[in-house]
PDB file of C-alpha atoms in Angstrom:
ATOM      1  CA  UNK A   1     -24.894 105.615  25.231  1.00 66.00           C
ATOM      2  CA  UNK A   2     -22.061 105.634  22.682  1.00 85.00           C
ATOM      3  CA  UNK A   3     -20.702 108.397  20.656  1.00 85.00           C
ATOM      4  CA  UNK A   4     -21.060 106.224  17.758  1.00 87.00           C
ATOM      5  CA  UNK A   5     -24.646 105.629  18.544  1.00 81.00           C
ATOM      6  CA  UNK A   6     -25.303 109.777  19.483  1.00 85.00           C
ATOM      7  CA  UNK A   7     -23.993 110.806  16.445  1.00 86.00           C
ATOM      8  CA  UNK A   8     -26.274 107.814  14.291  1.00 84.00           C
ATOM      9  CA  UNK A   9     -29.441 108.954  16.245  1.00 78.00           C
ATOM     10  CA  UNK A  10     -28.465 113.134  15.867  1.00 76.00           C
ATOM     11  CA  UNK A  11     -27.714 112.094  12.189  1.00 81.00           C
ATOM     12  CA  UNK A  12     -31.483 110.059  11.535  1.00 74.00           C
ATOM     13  CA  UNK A  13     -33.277 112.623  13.320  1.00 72.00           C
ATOM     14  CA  UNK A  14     -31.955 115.415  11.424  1.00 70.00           C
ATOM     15  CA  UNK A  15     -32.390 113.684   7.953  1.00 71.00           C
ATOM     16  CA  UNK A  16     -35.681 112.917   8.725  1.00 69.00           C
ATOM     17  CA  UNK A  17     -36.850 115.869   9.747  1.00 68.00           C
ATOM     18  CA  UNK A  18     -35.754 117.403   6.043  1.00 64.00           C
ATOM     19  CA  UNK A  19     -38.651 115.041   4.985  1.00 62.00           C
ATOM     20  CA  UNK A  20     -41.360 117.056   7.348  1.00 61.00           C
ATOM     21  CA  UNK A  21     -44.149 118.981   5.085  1.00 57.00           C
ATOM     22  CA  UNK A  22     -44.097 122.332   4.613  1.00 60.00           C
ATOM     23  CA  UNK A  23     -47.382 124.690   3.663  1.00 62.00           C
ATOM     24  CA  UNK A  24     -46.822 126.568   0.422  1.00 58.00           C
ATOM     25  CA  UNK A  25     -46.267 129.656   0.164  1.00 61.00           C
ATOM     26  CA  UNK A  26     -49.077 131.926  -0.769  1.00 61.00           C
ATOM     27  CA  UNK A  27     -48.524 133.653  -4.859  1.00 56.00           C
ATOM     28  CA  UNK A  28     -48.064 137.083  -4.343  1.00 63.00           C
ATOM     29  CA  UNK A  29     -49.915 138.096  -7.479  1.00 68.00           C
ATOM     30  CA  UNK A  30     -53.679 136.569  -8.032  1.00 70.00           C
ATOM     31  CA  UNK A  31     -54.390 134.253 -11.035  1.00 68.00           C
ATOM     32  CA  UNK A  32     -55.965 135.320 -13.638  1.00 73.00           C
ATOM     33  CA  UNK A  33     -59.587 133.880 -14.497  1.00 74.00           C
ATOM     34  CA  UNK A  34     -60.062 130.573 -16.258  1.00 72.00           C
ATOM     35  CA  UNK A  35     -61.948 131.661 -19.899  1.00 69.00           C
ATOM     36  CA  UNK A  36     -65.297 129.425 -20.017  1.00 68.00           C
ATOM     37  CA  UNK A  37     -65.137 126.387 -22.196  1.00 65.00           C
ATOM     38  CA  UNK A  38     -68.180 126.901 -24.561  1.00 63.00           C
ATOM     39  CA  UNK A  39     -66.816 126.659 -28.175  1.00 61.00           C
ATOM     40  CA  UNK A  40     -66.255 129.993 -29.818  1.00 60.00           C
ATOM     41  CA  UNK A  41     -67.393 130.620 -33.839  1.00 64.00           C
ATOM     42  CA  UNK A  42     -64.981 132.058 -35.577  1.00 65.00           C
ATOM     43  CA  UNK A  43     -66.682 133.693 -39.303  1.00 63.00           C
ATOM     44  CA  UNK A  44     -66.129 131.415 -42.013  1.00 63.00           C
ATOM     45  CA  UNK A  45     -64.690 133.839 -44.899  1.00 63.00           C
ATOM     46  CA  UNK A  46     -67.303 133.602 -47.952  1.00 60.00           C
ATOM     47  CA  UNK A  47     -66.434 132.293 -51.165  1.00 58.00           C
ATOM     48  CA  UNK A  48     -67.519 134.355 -54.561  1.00 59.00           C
ATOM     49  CA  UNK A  49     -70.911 133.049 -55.644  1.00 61.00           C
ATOM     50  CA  UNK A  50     -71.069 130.409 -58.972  1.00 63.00           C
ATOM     51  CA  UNK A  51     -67.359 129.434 -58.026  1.00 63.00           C
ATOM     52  CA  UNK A  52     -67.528 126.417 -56.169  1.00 65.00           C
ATOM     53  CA  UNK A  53     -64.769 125.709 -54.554  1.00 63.00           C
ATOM     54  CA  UNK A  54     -62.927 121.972 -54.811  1.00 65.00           C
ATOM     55  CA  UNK A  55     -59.613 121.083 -53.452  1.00 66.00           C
ATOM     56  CA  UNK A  56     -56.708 120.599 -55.345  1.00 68.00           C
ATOM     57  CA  UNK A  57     -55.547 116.891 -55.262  1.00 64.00           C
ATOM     58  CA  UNK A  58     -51.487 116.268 -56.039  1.00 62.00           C
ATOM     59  CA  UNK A  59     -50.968 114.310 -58.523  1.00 56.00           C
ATOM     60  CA  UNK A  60     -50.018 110.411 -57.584  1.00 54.00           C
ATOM     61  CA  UNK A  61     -46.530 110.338 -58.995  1.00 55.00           C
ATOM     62  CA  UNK A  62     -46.230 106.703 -60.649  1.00 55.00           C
ATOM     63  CA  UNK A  63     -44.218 104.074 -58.716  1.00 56.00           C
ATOM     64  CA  UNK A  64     -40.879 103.506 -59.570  1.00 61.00           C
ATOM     65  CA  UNK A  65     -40.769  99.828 -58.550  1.00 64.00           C
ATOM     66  CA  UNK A  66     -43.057  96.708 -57.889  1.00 62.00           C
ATOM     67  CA  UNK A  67     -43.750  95.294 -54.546  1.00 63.00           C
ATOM     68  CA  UNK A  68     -43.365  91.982 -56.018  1.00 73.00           C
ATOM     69  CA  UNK A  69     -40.564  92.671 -58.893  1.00 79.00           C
ATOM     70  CA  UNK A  70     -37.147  93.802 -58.725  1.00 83.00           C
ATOM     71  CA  UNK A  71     -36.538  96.110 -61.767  1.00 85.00           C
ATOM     72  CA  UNK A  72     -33.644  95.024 -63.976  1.00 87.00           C
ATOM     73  CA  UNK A  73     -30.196  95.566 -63.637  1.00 87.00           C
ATOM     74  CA  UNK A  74     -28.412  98.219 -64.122  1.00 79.00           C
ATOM     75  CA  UNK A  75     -31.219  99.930 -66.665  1.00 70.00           C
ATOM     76  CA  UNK A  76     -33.705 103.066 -66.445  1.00 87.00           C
ATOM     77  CA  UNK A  77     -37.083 102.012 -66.019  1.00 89.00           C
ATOM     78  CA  UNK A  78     -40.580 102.291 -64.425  1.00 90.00           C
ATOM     79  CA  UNK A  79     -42.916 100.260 -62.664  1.00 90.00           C
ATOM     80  CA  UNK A  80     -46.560 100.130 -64.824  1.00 90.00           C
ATOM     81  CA  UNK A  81     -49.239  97.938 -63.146  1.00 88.00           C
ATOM     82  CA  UNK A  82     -51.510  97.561 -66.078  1.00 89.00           C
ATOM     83  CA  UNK A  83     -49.075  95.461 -67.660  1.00 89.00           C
ATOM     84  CA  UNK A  84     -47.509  93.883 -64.479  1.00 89.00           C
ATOM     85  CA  UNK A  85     -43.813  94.746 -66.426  1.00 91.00           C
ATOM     86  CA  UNK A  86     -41.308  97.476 -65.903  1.00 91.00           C
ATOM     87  CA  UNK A  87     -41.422  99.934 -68.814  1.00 92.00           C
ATOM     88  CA  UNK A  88     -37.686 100.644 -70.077  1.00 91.00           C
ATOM     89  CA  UNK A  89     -37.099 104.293 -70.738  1.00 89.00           C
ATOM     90  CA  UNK A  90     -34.647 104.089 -73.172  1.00 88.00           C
ATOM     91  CA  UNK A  91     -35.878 101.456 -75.800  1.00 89.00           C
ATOM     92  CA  UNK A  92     -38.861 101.244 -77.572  1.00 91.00           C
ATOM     93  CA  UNK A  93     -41.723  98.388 -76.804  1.00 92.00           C
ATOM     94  CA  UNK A  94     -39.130  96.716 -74.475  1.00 92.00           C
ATOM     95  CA  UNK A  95     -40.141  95.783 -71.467  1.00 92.00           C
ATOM     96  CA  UNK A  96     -38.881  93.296 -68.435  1.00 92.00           C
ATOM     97  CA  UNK A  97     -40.317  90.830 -65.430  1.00 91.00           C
ATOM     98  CA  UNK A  98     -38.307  88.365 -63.569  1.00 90.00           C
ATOM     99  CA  UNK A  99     -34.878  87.907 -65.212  1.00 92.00           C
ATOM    100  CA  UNK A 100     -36.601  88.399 -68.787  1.00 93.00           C
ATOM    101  CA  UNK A 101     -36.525  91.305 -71.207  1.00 92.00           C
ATOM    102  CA  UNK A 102     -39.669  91.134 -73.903  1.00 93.00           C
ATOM    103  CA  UNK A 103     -39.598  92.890 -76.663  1.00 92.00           C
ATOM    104  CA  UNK A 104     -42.643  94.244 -79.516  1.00 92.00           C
ATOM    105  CA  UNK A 105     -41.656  94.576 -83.138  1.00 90.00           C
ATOM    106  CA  UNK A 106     -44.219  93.386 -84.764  1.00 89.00           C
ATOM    107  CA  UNK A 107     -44.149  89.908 -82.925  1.00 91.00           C
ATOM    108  CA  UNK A 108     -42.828  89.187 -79.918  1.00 92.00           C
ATOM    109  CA  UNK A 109     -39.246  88.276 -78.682  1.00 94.00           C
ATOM    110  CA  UNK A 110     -37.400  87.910 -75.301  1.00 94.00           C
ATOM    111  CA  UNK A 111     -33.794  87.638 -74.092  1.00 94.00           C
ATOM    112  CA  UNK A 112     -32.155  87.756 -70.936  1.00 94.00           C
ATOM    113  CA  UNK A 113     -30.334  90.899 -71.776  1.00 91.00           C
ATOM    114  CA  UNK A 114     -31.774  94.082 -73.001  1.00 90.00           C
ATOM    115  CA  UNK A 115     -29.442  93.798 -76.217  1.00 88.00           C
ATOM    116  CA  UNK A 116     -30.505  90.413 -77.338  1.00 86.00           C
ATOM    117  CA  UNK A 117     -29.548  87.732 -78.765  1.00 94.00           C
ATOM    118  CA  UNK A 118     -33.601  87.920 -79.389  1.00 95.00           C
ATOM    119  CA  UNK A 119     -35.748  85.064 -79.852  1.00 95.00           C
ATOM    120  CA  UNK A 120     -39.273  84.751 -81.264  1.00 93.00           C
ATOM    121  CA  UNK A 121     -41.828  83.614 -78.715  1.00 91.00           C
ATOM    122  CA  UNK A 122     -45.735  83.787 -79.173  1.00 89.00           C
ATOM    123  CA  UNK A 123     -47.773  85.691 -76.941  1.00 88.00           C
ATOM    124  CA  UNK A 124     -48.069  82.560 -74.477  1.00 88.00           C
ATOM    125  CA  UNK A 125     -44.621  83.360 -73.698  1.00 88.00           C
ATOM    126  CA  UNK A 126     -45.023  86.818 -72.294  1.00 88.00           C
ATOM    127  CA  UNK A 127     -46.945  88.302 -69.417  1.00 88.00           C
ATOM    128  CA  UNK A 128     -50.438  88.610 -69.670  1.00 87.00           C
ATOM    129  CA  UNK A 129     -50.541  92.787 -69.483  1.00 87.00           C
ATOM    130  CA  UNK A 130     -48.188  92.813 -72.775  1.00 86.00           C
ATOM    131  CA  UNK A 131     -50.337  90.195 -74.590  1.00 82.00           C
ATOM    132  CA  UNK A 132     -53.477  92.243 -73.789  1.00 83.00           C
ATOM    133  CA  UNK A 133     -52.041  95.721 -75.216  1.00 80.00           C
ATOM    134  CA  UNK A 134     -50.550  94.385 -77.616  1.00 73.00           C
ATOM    135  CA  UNK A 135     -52.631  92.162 -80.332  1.00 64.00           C
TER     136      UNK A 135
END
């Protein structure tokens, strides 16, 4: 036999014999018990009787924007869903949906800028949560 071949052969049987199984080592300190797995009751702390008791809900803060809407440029204003319009929060009865501002005094006009130029339009011409709350 080769040296090459002696020194393959010494180096396979010493690599495999890093792969032979050991025994663990016994713990030198017993474990300690497993606790029994019945459910434990824990006292439920009374309430003062004639005081029911009834969770505090948060309060849904109103959306901000439609799902189906984009607000209008540039201007403050919220999202109300009983009209299907965005509210602005800076002018009175003037409201906006789709490129269109609408506006209530006493009739109703619409522009495509929140200044104006304003014209009339009957309540056909604006969306049907504004024509409802206002008559």
């Amino acid at each position: 036999m080769t040296a090459i071949a002696r020194i393959t052969l010494l180096t396979l049987v010493l690599g495999l014999s890093a792969c032979a199984v050991q025994r663990p080592t016994e713990p030198s300190a017993p474990l300690p018990p497993i606790p029994p797995s019945t459910p434990t009751t824990k006292p439920v702390p009374s309430t003062a009787p004639g005081k029911p008791v009834t969770p505090n809900k948060p309060a849904k803060p109103l959306p901000r924007t439609s799902a189906s809407f984009a607000p209008p440029p540039g201007g403050n204003s919220h999202w109300d869903a009983k009209l299907g319009v965005y509210v602005l929060d800076n002018q009175t009865n003037t409201f906006y949906r789709q490129r269109t501002y609408y506006r209530w005094n006493n009739g109703w006009s619409r522009a495509v800028s929140p200044n104006g130029p304003w014209e009339d339009t009957t309540i056909e011409g604006v969306p049907a949560g504004l024509g409802q709350k206002f008559h």
